[in-house]
Amino acid sequence: GENVEQHPSTLSVQEGDSAVIKCTYSDSASNYFPWYKQELGKRPQLIIDIRSNVGEKKDQRIAVTLNKTAKHFSLHITETQPEDSAVYFCAALFSGNTPLVFGKGTRLSVIA
Amino acid sequence: DAGVIQSPRHEVTEMGQEVTLRCKPISGHNSLFWYRQTMMRGLELLIYFNNNVPIDDSGMPEDRFSAKMPNASFSTLKIQPSEPRDSAVYFCASSLISGEKLFFGSGTQLSVL
């Protein structure tokens, strides 16, 4: 069945460094890949998304890249700040009338 | 818009009791999703609706779980009878286009003792 693998499950970086989270998906027909950020005790919130006809998208310090051939996409956070500490979820929308499939999440800790 | 509204925010109940979680999606959104979140299993999709019609309930763990969406502005998730293993955070989410740009509610923290 449709599957999204996300790694690492935990990631610690020093403030100011970059963080990269990677996801792979199983269905080559997938066409929509969002990323959600969930702060402790809060709801998941969409932070950036990309469609399959685009290879990269940036929004200030965050960027997402997509490699359709390899069926993986990544979230890049530059110049990390303590407020970036959260759990990040990738997701993929598979073909057909199916909802988003989420990865298991990455707990990012930015150490000041 | 106030976003997706869920109630209650916290629910503590005893095993065997009925629990009803409520959700008001964003006005105009056509799709509504119920998720359960635990440390062990992450975000699990329980059921989703398009235009008030249940599309896929394969994620509902057991017959003890049921969900309804009587109109475009209201949905309920019911657990009867509740068990301690049902303890989790339950999120409702809605979207304008099925599966894209989900907006989540604040969640209901359910504790079954």
Short mmCIF file of C-alpha atoms in Angstrom, two decimals:
data_model
loop_
_atom_site.label_atom_id
_atom_site.label_comp_id
_atom_site.label_asym_id
_atom_site.label_seq_id
_atom_site.Cartn_x
_atom_site.Cartn_y
_atom_site.Cartn_z
CA GLY A 1 0.00 0.00 0.00
CA GLU A 2 0.91 3.65 -0.06
CA ASN A 3 3.72 4.46 2.31
CA VAL A 4 5.86 7.41 3.37
CA GLU A 5 9.14 6.78 5.16
CA GLN A 6 10.68 9.66 7.09
CA HIS A 7 14.11 9.96 8.67
CA PRO A 8 15.72 10.70 10.97
CA SER A 9 13.21 10.27 13.77
CA THR A 10 15.17 12.70 15.95
CA LEU A 11 17.60 15.43 15.00
CA SER A 12 19.61 17.82 17.16
CA VAL A 13 21.46 20.79 15.68
CA GLN A 14 23.25 23.81 17.05
CA GLU A 15 21.54 27.14 16.62
CA GLY A 16 22.55 28.65 13.31
CA ASP A 17 23.28 25.33 11.65
CA SER A 18 21.15 23.73 8.93
CA ALA A 19 18.75 20.84 9.37
CA VAL A 20 17.66 18.38 6.70
CA ILE A 21 14.80 15.89 6.95
CA LYS A 22 14.22 13.32 4.23
CA CYS A 23 11.18 11.34 3.11
CA THR A 24 10.61 8.65 0.52
CA TYR A 25 7.29 7.62 -0.97
CA SER A 26 6.06 4.50 -2.66
CA ASP A 27 3.73 5.69 -5.46
CA SER A 28 5.42 7.31 -8.44
CA ALA A 29 2.08 8.91 -9.38
CA SER A 30 2.06 11.05 -6.22
CA ASN A 31 1.77 14.72 -7.09
CA TYR A 32 1.58 16.73 -3.86
CA PHE A 33 4.03 16.80 -0.94
CA PRO A 34 3.39 19.02 2.08
CA TRP A 35 5.35 19.50 5.29
CA TYR A 36 3.71 20.15 8.65
CA LYS A 37 5.25 21.52 11.83
CA GLN A 38 3.86 20.58 15.21
CA GLU A 39 5.09 22.45 18.27
CA LEU A 40 4.76 20.81 21.66
CA GLY A 41 1.12 20.60 22.68
CA LYS A 42 -0.08 22.32 19.52
CA ARG A 43 -1.75 21.33 16.30
CA PRO A 44 0.16 20.38 13.11
CA GLN A 45 0.43 23.35 10.79
CA LEU A 46 1.31 23.44 7.12
CA ILE A 47 4.62 25.23 6.56
CA ILE A 48 5.42 24.51 2.93
CA ASP A 49 4.26 22.25 0.11
CA ILE A 50 5.46 21.29 -3.34
CA ARG A 51 3.86 19.75 -6.40
CA SER A 52 5.40 17.17 -8.65
CA ASN A 53 5.95 19.60 -11.52
CA VAL A 54 8.40 21.63 -9.40
CA GLY A 55 11.83 20.52 -8.22
CA GLU A 56 12.39 23.03 -5.45
CA LYS A 57 10.48 25.63 -3.49
CA LYS A 58 11.74 28.16 -0.95
CA ASP A 59 10.11 30.29 1.70
CA GLN A 60 12.60 32.37 3.69
CA ARG A 61 14.68 29.91 5.75
CA ILE A 62 12.85 26.78 4.69
CA ALA A 63 13.01 24.95 1.37
CA VAL A 64 11.73 21.69 0.00
CA THR A 65 13.34 19.69 -2.81
CA LEU A 66 11.75 16.89 -4.78
CA ASN A 67 13.43 14.12 -6.75
CA LYS A 68 10.68 12.34 -8.66
CA THR A 69 12.98 9.74 -10.17
CA ALA A 70 14.22 8.61 -6.78
CA LYS A 71 10.80 9.21 -5.16
CA HIS A 72 12.12 11.28 -2.32
CA PHE A 73 11.72 14.81 -1.03
CA SER A 74 13.49 16.76 1.66
CA LEU A 75 12.93 19.70 3.99
CA HIS A 76 15.84 22.07 4.51
CA ILE A 77 15.92 24.61 7.33
CA THR A 78 18.82 27.07 7.28
CA GLU A 79 20.09 29.27 10.11
CA THR A 80 18.08 27.31 12.62
CA GLN A 81 16.63 29.07 15.65
CA PRO A 82 15.29 27.70 18.95
CA GLU A 83 11.73 28.35 17.78
CA ASP A 84 12.31 25.84 14.97
CA SER A 85 12.29 23.10 17.62
CA ALA A 86 9.23 20.96 16.89
CA VAL A 87 8.10 17.73 15.27
CA TYR A 88 8.05 17.90 11.49
CA PHE A 89 5.84 15.63 9.39
CA CYS A 90 6.15 15.01 5.69
CA ALA A 91 3.20 13.71 3.71
CA ALA A 92 2.29 12.62 0.21
CA LEU A 93 -0.93 12.62 -1.74
CA PHE A 94 -1.19 9.42 -3.71
CA SER A 95 -3.13 8.83 -6.90
CA GLY A 96 -6.84 8.23 -6.77
CA ASN A 97 -9.31 9.58 -4.25
CA THR A 98 -7.06 9.01 -1.25
CA PRO A 99 -6.13 11.34 1.59
CA LEU A 100 -2.66 12.43 2.66
CA VAL A 101 -0.35 9.76 4.02
CA PHE A 102 1.94 11.10 6.73
CA GLY A 103 5.43 10.07 7.72
CA LYS A 104 6.13 9.18 11.35
CA GLY A 105 7.64 12.56 12.13
CA THR A 106 11.06 14.00 13.01
CA ARG A 107 11.64 15.63 16.36
CA LEU A 108 14.00 18.55 15.75
CA SER A 109 15.81 20.13 18.66
CA VAL A 110 17.75 23.34 18.10
CA ILE A 111 20.29 23.84 20.84
CA ALA A 112 21.11 27.41 21.74
CA ASP B 1 -12.68 32.46 10.16
CA ALA B 2 -11.93 30.90 13.55
CA GLY B 3 -10.38 27.84 11.98
CA VAL B 4 -11.32 24.25 12.74
CA ILE B 5 -13.00 24.11 16.13
CA GLN B 6 -12.90 21.01 18.29
CA SER B 7 -14.49 20.26 21.62
CA PRO B 8 -13.79 19.37 24.28
CA ARG B 9 -10.07 20.23 24.55
CA HIS B 10 -9.61 17.64 27.28
CA GLU B 11 -11.69 14.63 28.23
CA VAL B 12 -11.07 12.31 31.13
CA THR B 13 -13.39 9.37 31.46
CA GLU B 14 -13.58 5.92 32.89
CA MET B 15 -13.28 2.71 30.95
CA GLY B 16 -16.63 1.65 29.53
CA GLN B 17 -18.05 5.15 29.22
CA GLU B 18 -19.19 6.70 25.98
CA VAL B 19 -17.07 9.51 24.59
CA THR B 20 -18.19 12.00 21.94
CA LEU B 21 -15.74 14.33 20.25
CA ARG B 22 -17.00 17.24 18.19
CA CYS B 23 -15.65 19.18 15.23
CA LYS B 24 -16.69 22.25 13.27
CA PRO B 25 -14.72 22.52 10.01
CA ILE B 26 -13.78 25.75 8.27
CA SER B 27 -16.76 27.13 6.40
CA GLY B 28 -16.63 26.20 2.74
CA HIS B 29 -14.26 23.28 3.17
CA ASN B 30 -15.48 20.14 1.46
CA SER B 31 -13.37 17.50 3.18
CA LEU B 32 -13.13 16.56 6.84
CA PHE B 33 -10.67 14.18 8.43
CA TRP B 34 -10.39 12.56 11.86
CA TYR B 35 -6.87 11.63 13.03
CA ARG B 36 -5.56 9.98 16.17
CA GLN B 37 -2.06 10.80 17.43
CA THR B 38 0.02 8.73 19.82
CA MET B 39 3.73 8.54 20.48
CA MET B 40 3.91 4.97 19.25
CA ARG B 41 1.83 5.19 16.09
CA GLY B 42 2.14 8.84 15.07
CA LEU B 43 -0.72 10.42 13.11
CA GLU B 44 -3.28 7.82 12.08
CA LEU B 45 -6.17 8.63 9.78
CA LEU B 46 -9.37 7.20 11.21
CA ILE B 47 -11.98 8.33 8.70
CA TYR B 48 -12.61 11.10 6.21
CA PHE B 49 -15.64 12.69 4.58
CA ASN B 50 -16.10 14.43 1.25
CA ASN B 51 -19.20 16.63 1.02
CA ASN B 52 -20.51 15.06 4.25
CA VAL B 53 -20.24 11.52 2.87
CA PRO B 54 -17.89 9.04 4.56
CA ILE B 55 -15.36 7.93 1.97
CA ASP B 56 -12.97 5.67 3.82
CA ASP B 57 -13.32 4.39 7.37
CA SER B 58 -10.73 1.65 7.11
CA GLY B 59 -8.66 3.40 9.74
CA MET B 60 -11.34 3.10 12.39
CA PRO B 61 -9.81 0.60 14.78
CA GLU B 62 -12.91 -1.24 15.92
CA ASP B 63 -16.68 -1.21 15.88
CA ARG B 64 -16.48 0.76 19.09
CA PHE B 65 -15.59 3.79 16.97
CA SER B 66 -18.14 5.58 14.82
CA ALA B 67 -18.23 8.95 13.07
CA LYS B 68 -20.97 11.06 11.57
CA MET B 69 -21.22 14.25 9.59
CA PRO B 70 -24.88 15.25 9.53
CA ASN B 71 -24.15 18.55 7.76
CA ALA B 72 -21.31 20.57 6.29
CA SER B 73 -20.55 22.35 9.55
CA PHE B 74 -20.48 19.55 12.12
CA SER B 75 -18.97 16.14 12.70
CA THR B 76 -18.73 13.79 15.66
CA LEU B 77 -16.45 10.92 16.56
CA LYS B 78 -17.92 8.54 19.13
CA ILE B 79 -16.23 5.81 21.12
CA GLN B 80 -18.53 3.39 22.91
CA PRO B 81 -17.41 1.75 25.13
CA SER B 82 -14.10 3.50 25.69
CA GLU B 83 -10.95 1.62 26.73
CA PRO B 84 -7.64 2.81 28.21
CA ARG B 85 -5.85 2.09 24.92
CA ASP B 86 -8.04 4.73 23.26
CA SER B 87 -6.15 7.39 25.19
CA ALA B 88 -4.61 9.73 22.61
CA VAL B 89 -4.97 13.14 21.03
CA TYR B 90 -7.73 13.20 18.44
CA PHE B 91 -7.46 15.81 15.71
CA CYS B 92 -10.06 16.93 13.25
CA ALA B 93 -8.88 18.61 10.05
CA SER B 94 -10.61 20.12 7.05
CA SER B 95 -9.55 21.11 3.55
CA LEU B 96 -11.00 22.85 0.54
CA ILE B 97 -9.56 20.30 -1.87
CA SER B 98 -9.50 16.75 -0.61
CA GLY B 99 -6.15 15.98 0.94
CA GLU B 100 -4.45 19.28 0.21
CA LYS B 101 -3.63 22.05 2.66
CA LEU B 102 -5.20 20.49 5.72
CA PHE B 103 -6.12 22.80 8.57
CA PHE B 104 -6.11 21.04 11.91
CA GLY B 105 -8.16 21.79 14.98
CA SER B 106 -6.56 22.13 18.40
CA GLY B 107 -7.26 18.49 19.17
CA THR B 108 -8.96 16.67 22.01
CA GLN B 109 -6.72 15.08 24.62
CA LEU B 110 -8.58 11.93 25.66
CA SER B 111 -7.64 10.00 28.77
CA VAL B 112 -9.52 6.79 29.54
CA LEU B 113 -8.82 5.55 33.05
#
